[in-house]
Short mmCIF file of C-alpha atoms in Angstrom, two decimals:
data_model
loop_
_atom_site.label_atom_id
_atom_site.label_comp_id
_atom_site.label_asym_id
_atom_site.label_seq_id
_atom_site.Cartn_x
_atom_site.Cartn_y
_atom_site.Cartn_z
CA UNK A 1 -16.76 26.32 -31.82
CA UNK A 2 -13.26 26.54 -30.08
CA UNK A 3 -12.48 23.55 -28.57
CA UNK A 4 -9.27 23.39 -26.08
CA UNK A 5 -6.52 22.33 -28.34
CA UNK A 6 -2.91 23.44 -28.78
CA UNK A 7 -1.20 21.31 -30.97
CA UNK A 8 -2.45 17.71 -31.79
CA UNK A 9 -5.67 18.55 -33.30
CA UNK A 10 -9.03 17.20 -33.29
CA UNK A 11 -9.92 13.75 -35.05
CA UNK A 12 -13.37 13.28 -36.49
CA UNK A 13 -16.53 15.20 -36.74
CA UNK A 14 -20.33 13.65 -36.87
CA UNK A 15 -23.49 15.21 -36.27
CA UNK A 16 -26.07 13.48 -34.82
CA UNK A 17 -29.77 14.20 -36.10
CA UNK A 18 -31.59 13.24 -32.81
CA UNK A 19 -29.52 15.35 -30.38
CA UNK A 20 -29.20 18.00 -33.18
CA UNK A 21 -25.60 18.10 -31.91
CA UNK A 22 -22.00 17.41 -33.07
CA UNK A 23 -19.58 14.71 -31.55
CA UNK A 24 -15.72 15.81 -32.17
CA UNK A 25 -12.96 13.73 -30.60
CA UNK A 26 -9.76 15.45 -29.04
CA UNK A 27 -6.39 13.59 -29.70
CA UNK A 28 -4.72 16.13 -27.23
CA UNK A 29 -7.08 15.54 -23.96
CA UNK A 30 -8.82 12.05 -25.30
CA UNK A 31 -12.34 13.58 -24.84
CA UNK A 32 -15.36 13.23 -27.43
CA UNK A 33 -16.47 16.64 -27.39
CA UNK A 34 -20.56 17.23 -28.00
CA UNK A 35 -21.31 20.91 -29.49
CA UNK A 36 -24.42 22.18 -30.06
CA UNK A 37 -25.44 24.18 -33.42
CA UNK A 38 -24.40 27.59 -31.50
CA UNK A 39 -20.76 26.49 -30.70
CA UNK A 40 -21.53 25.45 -27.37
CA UNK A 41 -19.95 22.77 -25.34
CA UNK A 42 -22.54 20.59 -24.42
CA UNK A 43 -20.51 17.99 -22.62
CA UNK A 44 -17.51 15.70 -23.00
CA UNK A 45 -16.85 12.21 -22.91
CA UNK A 46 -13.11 10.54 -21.56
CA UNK A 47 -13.12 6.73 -23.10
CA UNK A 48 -9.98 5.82 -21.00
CA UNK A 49 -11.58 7.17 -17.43
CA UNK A 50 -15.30 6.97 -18.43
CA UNK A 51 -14.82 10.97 -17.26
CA UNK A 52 -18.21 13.14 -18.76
CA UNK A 53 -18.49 16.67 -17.89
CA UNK A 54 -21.26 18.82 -18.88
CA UNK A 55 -19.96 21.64 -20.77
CA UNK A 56 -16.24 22.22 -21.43
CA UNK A 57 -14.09 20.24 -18.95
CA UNK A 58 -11.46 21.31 -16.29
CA UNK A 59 -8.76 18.52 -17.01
CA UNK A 60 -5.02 20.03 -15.09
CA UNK A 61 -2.74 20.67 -16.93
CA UNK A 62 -4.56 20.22 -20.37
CA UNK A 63 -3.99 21.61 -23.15
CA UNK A 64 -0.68 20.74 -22.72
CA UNK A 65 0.90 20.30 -26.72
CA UNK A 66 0.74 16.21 -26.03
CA UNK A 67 -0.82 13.42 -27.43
CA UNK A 68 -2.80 11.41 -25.33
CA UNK A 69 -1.61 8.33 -25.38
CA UNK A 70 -2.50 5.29 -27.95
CA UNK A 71 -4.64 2.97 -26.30
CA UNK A 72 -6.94 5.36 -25.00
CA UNK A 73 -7.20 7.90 -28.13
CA UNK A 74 -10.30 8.21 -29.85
CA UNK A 75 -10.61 8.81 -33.32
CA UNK A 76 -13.99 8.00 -35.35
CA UNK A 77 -17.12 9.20 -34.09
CA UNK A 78 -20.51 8.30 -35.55
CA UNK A 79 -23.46 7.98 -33.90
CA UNK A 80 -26.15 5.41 -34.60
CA UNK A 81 -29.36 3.95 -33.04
CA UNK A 82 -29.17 5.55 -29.55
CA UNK A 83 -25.36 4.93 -29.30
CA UNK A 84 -22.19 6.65 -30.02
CA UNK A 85 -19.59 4.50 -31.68
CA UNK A 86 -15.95 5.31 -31.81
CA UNK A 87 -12.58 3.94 -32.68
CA UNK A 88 -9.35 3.85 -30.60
CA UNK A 89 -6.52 4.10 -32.01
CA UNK A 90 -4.58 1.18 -30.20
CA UNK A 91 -0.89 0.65 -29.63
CA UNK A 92 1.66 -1.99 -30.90
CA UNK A 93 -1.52 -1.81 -33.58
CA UNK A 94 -4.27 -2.98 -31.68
CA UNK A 95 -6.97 -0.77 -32.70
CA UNK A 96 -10.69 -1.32 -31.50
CA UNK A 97 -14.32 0.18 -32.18
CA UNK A 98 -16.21 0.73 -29.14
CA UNK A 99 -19.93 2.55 -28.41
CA UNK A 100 -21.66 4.26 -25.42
CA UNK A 101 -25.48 4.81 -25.31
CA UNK A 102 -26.55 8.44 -24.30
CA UNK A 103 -28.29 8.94 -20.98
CA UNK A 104 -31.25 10.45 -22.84
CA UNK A 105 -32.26 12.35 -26.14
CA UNK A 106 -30.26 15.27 -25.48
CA UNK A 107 -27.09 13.23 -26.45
CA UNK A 108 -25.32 13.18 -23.32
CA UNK A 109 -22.87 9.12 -22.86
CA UNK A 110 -23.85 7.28 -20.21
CA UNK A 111 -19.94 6.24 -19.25
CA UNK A 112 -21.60 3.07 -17.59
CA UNK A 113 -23.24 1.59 -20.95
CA UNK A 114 -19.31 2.00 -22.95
CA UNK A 115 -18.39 -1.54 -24.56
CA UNK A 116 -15.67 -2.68 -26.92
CA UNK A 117 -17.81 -3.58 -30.15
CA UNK A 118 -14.52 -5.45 -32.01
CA UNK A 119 -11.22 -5.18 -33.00
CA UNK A 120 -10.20 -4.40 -35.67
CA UNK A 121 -8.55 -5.82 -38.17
CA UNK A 122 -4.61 -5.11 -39.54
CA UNK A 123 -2.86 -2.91 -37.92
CA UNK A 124 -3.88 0.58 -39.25
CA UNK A 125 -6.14 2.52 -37.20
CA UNK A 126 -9.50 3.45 -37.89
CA UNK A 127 -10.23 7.25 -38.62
CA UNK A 128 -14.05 6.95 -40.13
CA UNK A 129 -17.11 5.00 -39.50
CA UNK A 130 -20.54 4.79 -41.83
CA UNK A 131 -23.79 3.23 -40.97
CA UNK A 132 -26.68 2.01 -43.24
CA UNK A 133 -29.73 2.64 -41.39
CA UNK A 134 -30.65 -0.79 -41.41
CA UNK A 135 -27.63 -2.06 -40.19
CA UNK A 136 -24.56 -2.56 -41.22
CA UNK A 137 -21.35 -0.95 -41.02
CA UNK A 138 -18.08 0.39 -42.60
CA UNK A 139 -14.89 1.25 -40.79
CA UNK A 140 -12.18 2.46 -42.89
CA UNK A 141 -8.35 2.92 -41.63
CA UNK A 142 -5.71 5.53 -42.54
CA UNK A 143 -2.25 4.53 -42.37
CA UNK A 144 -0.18 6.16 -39.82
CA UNK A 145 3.23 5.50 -38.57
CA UNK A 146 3.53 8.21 -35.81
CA UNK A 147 1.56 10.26 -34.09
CA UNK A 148 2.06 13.17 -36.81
CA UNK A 149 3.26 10.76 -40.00
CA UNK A 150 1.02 9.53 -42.72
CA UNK A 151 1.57 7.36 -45.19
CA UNK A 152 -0.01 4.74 -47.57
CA UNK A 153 -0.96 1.72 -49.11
CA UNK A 154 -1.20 0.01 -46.18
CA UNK A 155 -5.03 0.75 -45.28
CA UNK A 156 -8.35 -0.84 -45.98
CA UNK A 157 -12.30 -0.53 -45.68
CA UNK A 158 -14.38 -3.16 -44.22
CA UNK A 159 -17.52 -3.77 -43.53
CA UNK A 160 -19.75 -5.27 -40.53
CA UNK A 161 -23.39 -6.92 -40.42
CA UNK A 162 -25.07 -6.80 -37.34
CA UNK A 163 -26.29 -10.74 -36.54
CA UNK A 164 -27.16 -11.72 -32.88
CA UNK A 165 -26.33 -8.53 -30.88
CA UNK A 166 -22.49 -8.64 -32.71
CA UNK A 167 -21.10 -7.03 -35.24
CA UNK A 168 -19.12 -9.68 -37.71
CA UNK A 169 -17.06 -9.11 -40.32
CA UNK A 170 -18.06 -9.65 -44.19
CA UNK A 171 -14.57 -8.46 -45.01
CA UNK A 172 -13.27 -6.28 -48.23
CA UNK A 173 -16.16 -5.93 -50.36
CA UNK A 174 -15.23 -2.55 -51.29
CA UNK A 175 -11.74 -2.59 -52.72
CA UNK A 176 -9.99 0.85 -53.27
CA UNK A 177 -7.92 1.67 -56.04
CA UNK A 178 -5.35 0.22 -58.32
CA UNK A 179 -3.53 -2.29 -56.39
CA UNK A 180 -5.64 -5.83 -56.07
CA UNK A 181 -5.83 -5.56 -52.23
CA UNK A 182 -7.51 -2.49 -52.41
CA UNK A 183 -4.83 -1.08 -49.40
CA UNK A 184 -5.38 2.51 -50.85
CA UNK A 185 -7.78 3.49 -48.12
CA UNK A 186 -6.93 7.36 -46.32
CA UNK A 187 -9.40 7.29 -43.72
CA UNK A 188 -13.04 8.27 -44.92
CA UNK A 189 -16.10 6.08 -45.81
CA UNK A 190 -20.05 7.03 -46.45
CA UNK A 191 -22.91 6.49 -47.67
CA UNK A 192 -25.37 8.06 -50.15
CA UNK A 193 -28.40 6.81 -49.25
CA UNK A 194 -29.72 7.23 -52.92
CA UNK A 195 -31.56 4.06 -54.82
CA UNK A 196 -28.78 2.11 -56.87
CA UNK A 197 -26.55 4.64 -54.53
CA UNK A 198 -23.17 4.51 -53.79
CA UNK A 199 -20.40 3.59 -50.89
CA UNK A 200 -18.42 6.22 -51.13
CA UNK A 201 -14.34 6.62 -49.99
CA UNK A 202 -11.35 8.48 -49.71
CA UNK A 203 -8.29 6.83 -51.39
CA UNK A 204 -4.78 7.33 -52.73
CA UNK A 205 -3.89 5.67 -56.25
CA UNK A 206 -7.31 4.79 -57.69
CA UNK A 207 -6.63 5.26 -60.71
CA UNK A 208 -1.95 5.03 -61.30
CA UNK A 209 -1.58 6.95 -64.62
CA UNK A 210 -3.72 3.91 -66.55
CA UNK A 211 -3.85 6.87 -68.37
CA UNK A 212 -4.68 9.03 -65.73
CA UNK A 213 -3.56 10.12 -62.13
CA UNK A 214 -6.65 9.80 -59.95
CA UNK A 215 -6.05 10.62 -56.09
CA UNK A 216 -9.59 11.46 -54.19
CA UNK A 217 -13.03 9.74 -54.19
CA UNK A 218 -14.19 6.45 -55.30
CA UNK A 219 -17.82 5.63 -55.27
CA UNK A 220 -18.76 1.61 -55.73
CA UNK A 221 -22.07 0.45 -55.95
CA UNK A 222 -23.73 -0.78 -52.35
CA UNK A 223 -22.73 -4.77 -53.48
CA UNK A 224 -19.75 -3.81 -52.89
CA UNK A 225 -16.67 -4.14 -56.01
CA UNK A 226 -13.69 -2.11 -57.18
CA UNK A 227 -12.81 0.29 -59.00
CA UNK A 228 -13.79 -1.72 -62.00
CA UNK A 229 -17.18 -0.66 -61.35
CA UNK A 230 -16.89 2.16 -59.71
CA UNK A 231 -16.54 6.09 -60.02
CA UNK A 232 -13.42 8.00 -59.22
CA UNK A 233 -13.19 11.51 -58.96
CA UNK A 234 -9.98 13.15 -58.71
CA UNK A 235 -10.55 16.25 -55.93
CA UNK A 236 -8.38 18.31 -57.23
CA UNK A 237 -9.25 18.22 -60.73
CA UNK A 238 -5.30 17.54 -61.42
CA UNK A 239 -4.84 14.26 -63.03
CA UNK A 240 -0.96 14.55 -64.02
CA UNK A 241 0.00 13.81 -60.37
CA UNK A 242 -0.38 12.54 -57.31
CA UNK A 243 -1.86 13.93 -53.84
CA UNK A 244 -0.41 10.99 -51.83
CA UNK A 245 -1.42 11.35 -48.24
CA UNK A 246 -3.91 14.93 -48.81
CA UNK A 247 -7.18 12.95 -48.23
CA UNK A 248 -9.36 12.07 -45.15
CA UNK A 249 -12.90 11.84 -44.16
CA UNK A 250 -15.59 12.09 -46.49
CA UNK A 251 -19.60 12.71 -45.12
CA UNK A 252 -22.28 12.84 -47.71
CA UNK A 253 -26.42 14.48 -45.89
CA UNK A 254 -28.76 12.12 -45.45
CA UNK A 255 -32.09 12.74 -47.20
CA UNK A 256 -35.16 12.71 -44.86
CA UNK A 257 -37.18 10.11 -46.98
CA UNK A 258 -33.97 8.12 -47.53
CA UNK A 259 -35.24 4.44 -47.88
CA UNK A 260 -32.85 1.31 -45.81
CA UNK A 261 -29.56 0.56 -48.00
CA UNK A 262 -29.44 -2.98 -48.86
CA UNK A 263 -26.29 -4.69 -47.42
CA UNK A 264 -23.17 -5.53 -49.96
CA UNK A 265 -23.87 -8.68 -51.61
CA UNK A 266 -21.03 -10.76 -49.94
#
């Protein structure tokens, strides 16, 4: 798929088994994109105008090499029972997760159903989302200090129970790397959906030459812990140095007889 884009690049990526379709969002025109299996726009979605087109849109004047701005930018897209969720990256750090429900099966948002979910917490903003198919949630946050700057240590997963039609926080049961606050998150979270499985995320200093390097993937069991329990993997298979900053999302298939993922143990 070629989506219209010259410059600021696209976000996040999830496909959606229902709709058999992919949501992308845009940071350039602020659109969610939806693209079938052949490439094809099926329609787009505008958070800040509640704007849905079906196939590509006609926005003037767009691409145009910007931005659009914080506040209305979308980054994580994942979609779960019947409803899209996303993140916006905020300004001044004031980042939310919001959801839309599609109009039907065919995965188009229904602009009128769009509701903030939460904000967030910190001041990083959220670049990934993972669901357990019974339920709750896990949002992680890459740390960004522009619009084209990374940088780390400053970034955290959480996760989210759903309890009386709201999502509330449990907090940091998955803590990521080396340092004790487990601020080593880069912006991708999952699940495995395996028995005894795994949460798995994308982090920077997991393991900080304790003897060895390790910059890529940590896996902690579902009750949540640290990398005291966990596994790391180092992506690229170089453990004499660091690859601060390199790492983002992470999405792991789900099995079709996967069974419900019980929820960390608090």
């Amino acid at each position: 798929a070629t989506l219209p884009n010259s410059g600021p690049a696209l976000g996040n990526i999830n496909y959606d088994c229902v709709s058999e379709t992919l949501y992308v969002s845009n940071h350039e025109d602020g659109r969610i994109y939806q693209v079938n299996l052949d490439g094809e726009i099926e329609s787009t979605y505008q958070h800040s105008t509640g704007d849905v087109t079906l196939g590509p849109p006609a926005d003037p004047g767009e691409p145009n090499g910007q931005f659009w701005p914080l506040g209305q930018r979308p980054w994580a897209v994942q979609s779960h029972a019947g409803r899209l969720y996303y993140s916006i990256w905020g300004s001044s750090g004031a980042n939310s997760v919001w959801s839309v429900a599609y109009v039907d099966e065919d995965g188009v948002p229904d602009p009128m159903t769009a509701v903030k979910e939460f904000d967030t917490p910190g001041t990083m903003p959220v670049s990934d989302l993972g669901f357990a198919h019974d339920g709750w949630m896990l949002i992680s946050q890459r740390t960004m200090i522009s619009d084209m700057q990374t940088s780390a240590h400053q970034s955290k997963t959480y996760d989210y129970q759903y309890q009386n039609g709201q999502w509330v926080l449990q907090g940091t049961n998955y803590l990521l790397g080396e340092i004790a606050s487990g601020n080593n998150a880069t912006g991708g979270v999952d699940h495995d959906f395996v028995e005894n499985g795994y949460v798995w995320m994308t982090g920077d200093a997991l393991d900080f030459y304790t003897p060895d390097c390790v910059y890529g993937l940590q896996g902690t069991p579902y009750g949540g812990g640290s990398i005291e329990n966990s596994t790391l993997i180092d992506l690229d298979h170089e453990i004499a140095g660091q690859d601060k900053t390199v790492y983002g999302d992470v999405e792991v298939p789900i099995p079709g007889d996967a069974t419900p993922v019980p929820p960390p143990a608090g």
